[in-house]
PDB file of C-alpha atoms in Angstrom:
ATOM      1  CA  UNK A   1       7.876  -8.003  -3.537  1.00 72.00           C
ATOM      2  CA  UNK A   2       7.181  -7.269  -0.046  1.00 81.00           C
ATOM      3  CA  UNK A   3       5.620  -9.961   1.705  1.00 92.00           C
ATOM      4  CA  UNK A   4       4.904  -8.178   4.853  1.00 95.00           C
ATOM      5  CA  UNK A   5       4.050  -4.676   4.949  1.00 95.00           C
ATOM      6  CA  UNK A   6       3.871  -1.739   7.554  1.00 96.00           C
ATOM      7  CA  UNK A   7       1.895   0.419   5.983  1.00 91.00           C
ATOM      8  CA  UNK A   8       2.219   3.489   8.244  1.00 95.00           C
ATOM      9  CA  UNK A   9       6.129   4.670   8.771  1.00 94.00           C
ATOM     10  CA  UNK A  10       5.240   6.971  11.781  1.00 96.00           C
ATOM     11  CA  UNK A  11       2.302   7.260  14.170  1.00 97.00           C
ATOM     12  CA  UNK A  12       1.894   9.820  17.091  1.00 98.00           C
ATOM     13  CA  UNK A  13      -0.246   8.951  19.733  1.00 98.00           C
ATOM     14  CA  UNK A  14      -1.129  11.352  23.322  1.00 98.00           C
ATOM     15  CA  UNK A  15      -0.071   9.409  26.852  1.00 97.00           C
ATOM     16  CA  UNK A  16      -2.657   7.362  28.169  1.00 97.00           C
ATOM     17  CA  UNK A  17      -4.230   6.959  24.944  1.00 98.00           C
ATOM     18  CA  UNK A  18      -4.541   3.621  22.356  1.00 98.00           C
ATOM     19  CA  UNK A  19      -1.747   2.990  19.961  1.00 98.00           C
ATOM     20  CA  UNK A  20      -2.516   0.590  17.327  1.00 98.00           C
ATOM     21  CA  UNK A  21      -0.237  -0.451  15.439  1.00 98.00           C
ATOM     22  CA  UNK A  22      -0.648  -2.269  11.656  1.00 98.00           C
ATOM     23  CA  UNK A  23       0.838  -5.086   9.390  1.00 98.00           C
ATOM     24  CA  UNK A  24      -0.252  -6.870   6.484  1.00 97.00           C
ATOM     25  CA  UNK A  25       0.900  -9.638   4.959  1.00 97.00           C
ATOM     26  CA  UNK A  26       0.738 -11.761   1.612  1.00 95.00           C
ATOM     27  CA  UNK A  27       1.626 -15.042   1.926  1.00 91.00           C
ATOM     28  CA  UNK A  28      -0.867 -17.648   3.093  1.00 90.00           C
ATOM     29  CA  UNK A  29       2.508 -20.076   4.574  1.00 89.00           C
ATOM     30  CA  UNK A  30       2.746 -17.671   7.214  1.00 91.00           C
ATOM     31  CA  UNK A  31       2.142 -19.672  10.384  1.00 88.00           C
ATOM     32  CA  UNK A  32       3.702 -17.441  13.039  1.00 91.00           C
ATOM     33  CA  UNK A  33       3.648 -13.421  13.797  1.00 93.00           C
ATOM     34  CA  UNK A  34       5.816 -11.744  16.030  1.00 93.00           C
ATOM     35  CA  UNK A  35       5.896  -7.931  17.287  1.00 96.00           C
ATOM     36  CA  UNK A  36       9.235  -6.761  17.904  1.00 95.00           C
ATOM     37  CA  UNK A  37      10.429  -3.130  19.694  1.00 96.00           C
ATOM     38  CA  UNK A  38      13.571  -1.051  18.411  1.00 95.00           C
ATOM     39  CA  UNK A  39      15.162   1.898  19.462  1.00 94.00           C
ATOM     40  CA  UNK A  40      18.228   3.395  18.618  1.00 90.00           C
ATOM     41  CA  UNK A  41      21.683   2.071  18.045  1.00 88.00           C
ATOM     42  CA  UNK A  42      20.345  -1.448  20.118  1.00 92.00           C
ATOM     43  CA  UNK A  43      19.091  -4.665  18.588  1.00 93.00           C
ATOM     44  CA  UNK A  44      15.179  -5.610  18.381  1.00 94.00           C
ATOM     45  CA  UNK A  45      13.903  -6.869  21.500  1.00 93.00           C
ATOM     46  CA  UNK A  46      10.866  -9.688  21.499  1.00 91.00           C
ATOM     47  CA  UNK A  47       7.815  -7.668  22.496  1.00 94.00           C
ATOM     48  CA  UNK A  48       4.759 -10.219  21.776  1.00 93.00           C
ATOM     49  CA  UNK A  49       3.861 -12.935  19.209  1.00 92.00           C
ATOM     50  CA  UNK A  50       1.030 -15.043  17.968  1.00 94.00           C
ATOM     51  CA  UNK A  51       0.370 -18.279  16.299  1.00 91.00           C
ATOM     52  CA  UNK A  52      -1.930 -18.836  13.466  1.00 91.00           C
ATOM     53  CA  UNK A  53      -4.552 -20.825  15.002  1.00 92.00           C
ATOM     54  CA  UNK A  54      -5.321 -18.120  17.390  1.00 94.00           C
ATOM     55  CA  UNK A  55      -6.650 -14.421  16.920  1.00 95.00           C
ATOM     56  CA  UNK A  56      -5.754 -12.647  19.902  1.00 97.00           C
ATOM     57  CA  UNK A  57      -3.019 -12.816  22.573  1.00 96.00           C
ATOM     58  CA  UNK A  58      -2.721 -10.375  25.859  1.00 97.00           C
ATOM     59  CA  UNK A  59       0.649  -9.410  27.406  1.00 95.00           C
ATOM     60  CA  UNK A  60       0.050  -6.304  30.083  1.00 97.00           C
ATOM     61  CA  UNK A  61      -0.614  -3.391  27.832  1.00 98.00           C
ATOM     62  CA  UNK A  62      -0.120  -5.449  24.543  1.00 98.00           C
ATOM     63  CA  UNK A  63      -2.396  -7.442  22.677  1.00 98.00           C
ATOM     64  CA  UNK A  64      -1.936  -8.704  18.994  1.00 98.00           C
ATOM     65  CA  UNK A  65      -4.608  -9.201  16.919  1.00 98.00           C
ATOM     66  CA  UNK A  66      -4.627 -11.710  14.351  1.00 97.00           C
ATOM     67  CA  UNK A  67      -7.721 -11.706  10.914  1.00 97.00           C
ATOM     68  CA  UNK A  68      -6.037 -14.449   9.117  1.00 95.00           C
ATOM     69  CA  UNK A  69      -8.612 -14.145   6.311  1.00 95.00           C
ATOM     70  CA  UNK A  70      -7.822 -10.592   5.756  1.00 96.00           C
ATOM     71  CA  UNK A  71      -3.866 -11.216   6.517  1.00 96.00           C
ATOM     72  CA  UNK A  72      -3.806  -9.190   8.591  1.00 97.00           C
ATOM     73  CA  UNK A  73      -2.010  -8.022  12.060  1.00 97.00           C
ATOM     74  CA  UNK A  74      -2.318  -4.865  14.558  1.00 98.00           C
ATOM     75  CA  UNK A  75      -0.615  -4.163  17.944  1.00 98.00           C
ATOM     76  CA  UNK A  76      -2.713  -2.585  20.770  1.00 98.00           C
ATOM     77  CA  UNK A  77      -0.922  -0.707  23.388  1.00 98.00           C
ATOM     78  CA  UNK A  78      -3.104   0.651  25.985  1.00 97.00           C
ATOM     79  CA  UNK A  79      -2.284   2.877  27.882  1.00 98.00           C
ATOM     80  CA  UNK A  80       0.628   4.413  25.747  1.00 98.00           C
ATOM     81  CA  UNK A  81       3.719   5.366  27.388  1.00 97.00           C
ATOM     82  CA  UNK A  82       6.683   7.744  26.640  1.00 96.00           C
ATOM     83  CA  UNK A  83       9.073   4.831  27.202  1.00 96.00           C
ATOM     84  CA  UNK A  84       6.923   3.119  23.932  1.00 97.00           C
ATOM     85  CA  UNK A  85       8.274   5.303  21.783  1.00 97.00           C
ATOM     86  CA  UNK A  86      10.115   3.205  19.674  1.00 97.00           C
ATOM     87  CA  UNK A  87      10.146   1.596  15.771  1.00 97.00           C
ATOM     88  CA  UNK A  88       8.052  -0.986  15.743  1.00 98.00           C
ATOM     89  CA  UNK A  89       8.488  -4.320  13.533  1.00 96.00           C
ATOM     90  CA  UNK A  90       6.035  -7.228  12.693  1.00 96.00           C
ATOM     91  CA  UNK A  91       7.672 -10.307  11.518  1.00 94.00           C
ATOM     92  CA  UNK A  92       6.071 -13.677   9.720  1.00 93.00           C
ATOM     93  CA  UNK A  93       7.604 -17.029  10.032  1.00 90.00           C
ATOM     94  CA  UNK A  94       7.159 -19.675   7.807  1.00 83.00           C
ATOM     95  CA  UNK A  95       5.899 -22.472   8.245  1.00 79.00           C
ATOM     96  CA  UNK A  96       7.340 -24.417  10.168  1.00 74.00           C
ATOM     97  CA  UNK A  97      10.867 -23.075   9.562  1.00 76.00           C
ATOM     98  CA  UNK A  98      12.656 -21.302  12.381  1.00 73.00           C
ATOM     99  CA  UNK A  99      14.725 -18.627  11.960  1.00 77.00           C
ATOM    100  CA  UNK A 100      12.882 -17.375   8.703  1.00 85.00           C
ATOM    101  CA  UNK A 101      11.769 -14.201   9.713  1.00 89.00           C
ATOM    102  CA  UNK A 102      10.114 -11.613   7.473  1.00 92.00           C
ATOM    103  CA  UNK A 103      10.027  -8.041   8.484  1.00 94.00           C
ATOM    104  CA  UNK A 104       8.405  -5.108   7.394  1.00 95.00           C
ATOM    105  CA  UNK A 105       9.550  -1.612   7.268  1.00 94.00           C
ATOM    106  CA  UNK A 106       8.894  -0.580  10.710  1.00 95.00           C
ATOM    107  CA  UNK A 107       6.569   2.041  12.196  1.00 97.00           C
ATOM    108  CA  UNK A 108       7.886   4.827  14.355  1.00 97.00           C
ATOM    109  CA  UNK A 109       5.828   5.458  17.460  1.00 98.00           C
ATOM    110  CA  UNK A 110       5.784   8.303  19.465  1.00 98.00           C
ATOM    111  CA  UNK A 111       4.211   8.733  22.394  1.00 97.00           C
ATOM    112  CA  UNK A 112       3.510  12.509  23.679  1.00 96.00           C
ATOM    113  CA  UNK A 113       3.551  13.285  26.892  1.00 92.00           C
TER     114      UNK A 113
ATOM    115  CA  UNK B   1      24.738 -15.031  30.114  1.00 66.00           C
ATOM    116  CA  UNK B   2      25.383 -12.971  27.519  1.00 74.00           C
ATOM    117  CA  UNK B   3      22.823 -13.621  25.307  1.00 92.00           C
ATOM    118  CA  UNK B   4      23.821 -12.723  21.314  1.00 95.00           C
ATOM    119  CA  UNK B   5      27.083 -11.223  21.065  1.00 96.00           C
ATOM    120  CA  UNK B   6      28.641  -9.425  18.131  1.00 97.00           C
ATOM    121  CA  UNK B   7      32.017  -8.051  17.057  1.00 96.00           C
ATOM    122  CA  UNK B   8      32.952  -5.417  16.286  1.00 97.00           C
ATOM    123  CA  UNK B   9      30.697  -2.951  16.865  1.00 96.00           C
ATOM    124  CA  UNK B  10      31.376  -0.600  14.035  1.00 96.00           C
ATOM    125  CA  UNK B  11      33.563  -1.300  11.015  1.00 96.00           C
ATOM    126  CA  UNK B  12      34.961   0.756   7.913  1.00 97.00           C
ATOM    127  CA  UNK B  13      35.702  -1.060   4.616  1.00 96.00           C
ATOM    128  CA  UNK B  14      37.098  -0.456   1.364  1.00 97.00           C
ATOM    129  CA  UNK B  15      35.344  -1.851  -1.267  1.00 97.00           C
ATOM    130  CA  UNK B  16      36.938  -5.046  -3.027  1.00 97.00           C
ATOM    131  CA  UNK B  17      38.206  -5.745   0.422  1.00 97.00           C
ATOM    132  CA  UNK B  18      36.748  -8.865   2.749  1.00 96.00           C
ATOM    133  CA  UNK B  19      35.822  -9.405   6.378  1.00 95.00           C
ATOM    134  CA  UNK B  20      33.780 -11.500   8.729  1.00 97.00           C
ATOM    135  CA  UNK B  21      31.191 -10.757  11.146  1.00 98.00           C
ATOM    136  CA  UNK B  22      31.109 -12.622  14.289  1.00 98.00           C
ATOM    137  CA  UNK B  23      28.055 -13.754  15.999  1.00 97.00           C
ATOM    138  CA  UNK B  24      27.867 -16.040  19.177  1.00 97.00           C
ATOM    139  CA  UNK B  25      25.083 -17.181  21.427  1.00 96.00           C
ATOM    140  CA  UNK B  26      25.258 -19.174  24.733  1.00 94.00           C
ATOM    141  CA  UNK B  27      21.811 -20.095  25.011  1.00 92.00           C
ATOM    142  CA  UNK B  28      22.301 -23.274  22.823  1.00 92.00           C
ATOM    143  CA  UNK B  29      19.301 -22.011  20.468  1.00 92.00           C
ATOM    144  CA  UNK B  30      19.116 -24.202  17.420  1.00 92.00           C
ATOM    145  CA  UNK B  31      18.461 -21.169  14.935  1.00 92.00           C
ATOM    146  CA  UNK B  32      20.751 -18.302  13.985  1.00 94.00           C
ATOM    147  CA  UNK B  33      20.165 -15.960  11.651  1.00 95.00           C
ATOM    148  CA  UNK B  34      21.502 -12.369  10.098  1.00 97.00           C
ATOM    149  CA  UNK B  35      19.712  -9.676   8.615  1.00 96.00           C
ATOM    150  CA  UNK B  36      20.458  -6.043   7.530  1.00 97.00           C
ATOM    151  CA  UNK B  37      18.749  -2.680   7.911  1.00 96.00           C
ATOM    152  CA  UNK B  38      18.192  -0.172   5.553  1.00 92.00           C
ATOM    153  CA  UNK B  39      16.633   2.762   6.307  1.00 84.00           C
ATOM    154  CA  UNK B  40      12.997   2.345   4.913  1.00 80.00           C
ATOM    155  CA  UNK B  41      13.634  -1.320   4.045  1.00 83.00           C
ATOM    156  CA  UNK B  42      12.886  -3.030   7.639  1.00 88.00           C
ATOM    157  CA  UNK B  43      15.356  -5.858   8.137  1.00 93.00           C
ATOM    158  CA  UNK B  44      16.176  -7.995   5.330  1.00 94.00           C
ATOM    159  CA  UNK B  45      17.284 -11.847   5.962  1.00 94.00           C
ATOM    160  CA  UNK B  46      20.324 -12.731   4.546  1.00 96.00           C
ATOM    161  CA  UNK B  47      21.181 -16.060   5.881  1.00 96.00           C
ATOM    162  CA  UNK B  48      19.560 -18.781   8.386  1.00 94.00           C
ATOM    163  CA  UNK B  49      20.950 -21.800  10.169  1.00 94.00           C
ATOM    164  CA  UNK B  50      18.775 -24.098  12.233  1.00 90.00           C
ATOM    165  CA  UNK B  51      21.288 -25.956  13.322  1.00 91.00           C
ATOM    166  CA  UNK B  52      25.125 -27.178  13.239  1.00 93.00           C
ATOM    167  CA  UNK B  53      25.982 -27.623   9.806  1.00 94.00           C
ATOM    168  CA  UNK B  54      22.773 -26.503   8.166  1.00 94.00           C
ATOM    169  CA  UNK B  55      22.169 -23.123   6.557  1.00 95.00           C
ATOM    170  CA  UNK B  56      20.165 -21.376   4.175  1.00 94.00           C
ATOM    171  CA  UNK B  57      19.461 -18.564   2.415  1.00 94.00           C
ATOM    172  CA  UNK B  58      17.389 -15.285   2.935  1.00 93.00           C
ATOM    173  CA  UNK B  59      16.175 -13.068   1.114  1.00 92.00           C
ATOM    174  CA  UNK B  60      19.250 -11.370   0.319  1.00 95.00           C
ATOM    175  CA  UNK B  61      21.979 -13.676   0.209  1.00 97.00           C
ATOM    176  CA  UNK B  62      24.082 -12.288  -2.662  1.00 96.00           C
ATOM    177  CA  UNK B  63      27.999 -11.394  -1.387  1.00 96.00           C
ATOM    178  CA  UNK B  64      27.572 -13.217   1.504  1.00 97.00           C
ATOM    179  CA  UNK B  65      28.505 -16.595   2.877  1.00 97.00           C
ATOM    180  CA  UNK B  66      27.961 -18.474   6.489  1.00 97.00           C
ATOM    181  CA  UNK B  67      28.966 -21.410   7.989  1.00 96.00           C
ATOM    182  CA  UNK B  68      27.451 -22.837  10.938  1.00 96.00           C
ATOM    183  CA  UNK B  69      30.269 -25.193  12.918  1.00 96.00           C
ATOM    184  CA  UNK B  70      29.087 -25.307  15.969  1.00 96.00           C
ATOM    185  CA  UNK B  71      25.611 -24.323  18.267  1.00 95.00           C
ATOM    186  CA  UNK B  72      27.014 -21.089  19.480  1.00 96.00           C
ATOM    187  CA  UNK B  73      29.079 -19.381  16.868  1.00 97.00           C
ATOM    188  CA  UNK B  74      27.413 -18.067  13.247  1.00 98.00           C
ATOM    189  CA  UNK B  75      30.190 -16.278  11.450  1.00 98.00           C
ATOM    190  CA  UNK B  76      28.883 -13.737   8.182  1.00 98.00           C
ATOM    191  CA  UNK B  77      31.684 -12.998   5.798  1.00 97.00           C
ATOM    192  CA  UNK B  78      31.838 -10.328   2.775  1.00 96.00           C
ATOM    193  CA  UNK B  79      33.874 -11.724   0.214  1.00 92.00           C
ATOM    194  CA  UNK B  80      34.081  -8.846  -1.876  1.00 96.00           C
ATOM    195  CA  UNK B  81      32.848  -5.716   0.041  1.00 96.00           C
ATOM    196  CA  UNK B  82      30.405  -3.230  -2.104  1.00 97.00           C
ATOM    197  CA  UNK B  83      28.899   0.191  -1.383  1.00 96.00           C
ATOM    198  CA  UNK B  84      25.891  -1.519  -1.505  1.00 96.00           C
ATOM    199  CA  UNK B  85      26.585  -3.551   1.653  1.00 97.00           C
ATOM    200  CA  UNK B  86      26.700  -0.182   3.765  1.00 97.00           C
ATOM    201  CA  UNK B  87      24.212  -1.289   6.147  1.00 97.00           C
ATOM    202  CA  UNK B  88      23.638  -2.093   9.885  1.00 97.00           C
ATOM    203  CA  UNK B  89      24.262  -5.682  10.466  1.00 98.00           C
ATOM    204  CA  UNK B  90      22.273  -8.096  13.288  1.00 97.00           C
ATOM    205  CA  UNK B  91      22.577 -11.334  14.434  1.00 97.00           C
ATOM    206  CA  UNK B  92      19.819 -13.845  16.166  1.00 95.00           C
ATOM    207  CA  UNK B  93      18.844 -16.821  17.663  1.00 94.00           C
ATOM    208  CA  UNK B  94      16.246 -18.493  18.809  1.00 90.00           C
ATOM    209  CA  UNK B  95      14.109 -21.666  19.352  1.00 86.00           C
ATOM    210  CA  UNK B  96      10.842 -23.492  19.566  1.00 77.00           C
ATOM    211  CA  UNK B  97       9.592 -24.034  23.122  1.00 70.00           C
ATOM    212  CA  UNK B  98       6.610 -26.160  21.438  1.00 61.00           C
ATOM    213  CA  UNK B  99       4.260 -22.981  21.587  1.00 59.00           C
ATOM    214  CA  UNK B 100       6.000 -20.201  20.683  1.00 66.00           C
ATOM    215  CA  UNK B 101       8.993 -19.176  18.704  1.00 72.00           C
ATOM    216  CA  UNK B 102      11.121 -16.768  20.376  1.00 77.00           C
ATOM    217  CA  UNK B 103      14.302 -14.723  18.375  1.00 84.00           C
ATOM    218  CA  UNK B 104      16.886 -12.601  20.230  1.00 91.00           C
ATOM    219  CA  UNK B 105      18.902  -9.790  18.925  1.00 94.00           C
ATOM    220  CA  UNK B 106      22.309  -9.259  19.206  1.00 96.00           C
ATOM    221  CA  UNK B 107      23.380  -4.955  19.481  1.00 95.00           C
ATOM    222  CA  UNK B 108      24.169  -5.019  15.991  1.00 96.00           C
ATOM    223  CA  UNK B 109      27.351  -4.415  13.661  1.00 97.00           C
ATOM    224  CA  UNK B 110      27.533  -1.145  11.638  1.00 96.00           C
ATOM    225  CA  UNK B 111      29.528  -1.829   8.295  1.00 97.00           C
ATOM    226  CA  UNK B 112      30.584   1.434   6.063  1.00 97.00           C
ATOM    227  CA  UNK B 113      31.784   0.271   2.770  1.00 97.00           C
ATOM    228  CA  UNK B 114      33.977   3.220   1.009  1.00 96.00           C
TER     229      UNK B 114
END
């Protein structure tokens, strides 16, 4: 049962433009969200997280949105860059227990010049 | 500082046959963990340690054990490799600043089990 979903495998977005990316989850002991950027043959690299208690948090061209009472999570990149093409993973922690991440399937963004 | 560092890189096994992963951090981060990627599947916790001496498991601990005996190193071993364990293999760590939980990746270990 797949506790955090990525609905969307692929999304293809102009340069310049919005990307939003989107995650939903299940389980209500969830206290933690993270964003996380992939490409290739390299580990994920941190991109951009957000606790529970809050619904929105603004790095540069990132923001996360968080509707806890519809579970669920998007990723706004404005503007969209060819560099942000990437896989894309949302992760859940659990409450209160580091290190207990769950993924979902990762969405492929690419960003057309 | 070399953040998460794993060996090898790539690996071929037979199946029946065992090995160990090797995962080590030097950024004394209490939690280590290793997941697996399938393609489609996302990545897939095996096993968690949030600390020296304390681990855990995933969601998809079967054929595989840890050990955590000391802050830096997080060893994964196959005790009886399987086609099934074909996968890409990655170590992290991480910690809790008190605001915000941060996990780093390690480059990843590509197992092919024949």
């Amino acid at each position: 049962d797949q506790q955090v979903k990525q609905n969307s495998p692929s999304l293809s977005v102009q340069e310049g433009r919005i990307s939003i990316l989107n995650c939903d989850y299940t389980n209500s002991m969830f206290d933690y969200f993270l964003w996380y950027k992939k490409y290739p043959a390299e580990g994920p690299t941190f991109l951009i997280s957000i606790s529970s208690i809050k619904d929105k948090n603004e790095d540069g061209r990132f923001t996360v949105f968080l509707n806890k009472s519809a579970k669920h999570l998007s990723l706004h990149i404005v503007p969209s860059q060819p560099g942000d093409s990437a896989v894309y993973f949302c992760a859940a922690r659990f409450y209160n227990q580091g290190g207990k991440l769950i993924f979902g399937q990762g969405t492929e963004l690419s960003v057309k010049p | 500082n070399a953040g998460v560092t794993q060996t090898p890189k790539f690996q071929v096994l037979k199946t029946g046959q065992s090995m160990t992963l090797q995962c080590a951090q030097d950024m004394n981060h209490e939690y280590m963990s290793w997941y697996r990627q399938d393609p489609g599947m996302g990545l897939r916790l095996i096993h968690y340690s949030v600390g020296a001496g304390i681990t855990d498991q995933g969601e998809v601990p079967n054929g595989y054990n840890v050990s955590r005996s000391t802050t830096e190193d997080f060893p994964l071993r196959l005790l009886s490799a399987a086609p099934s364990q074909t996968s890409v293999y990655f170590c992290a760590s991480g910690t809790w600043t008190g605001w915000a939980d941060t996990q780093y990746f390690g480059p990843g270990t590509r197992l092919t089990v024949l």
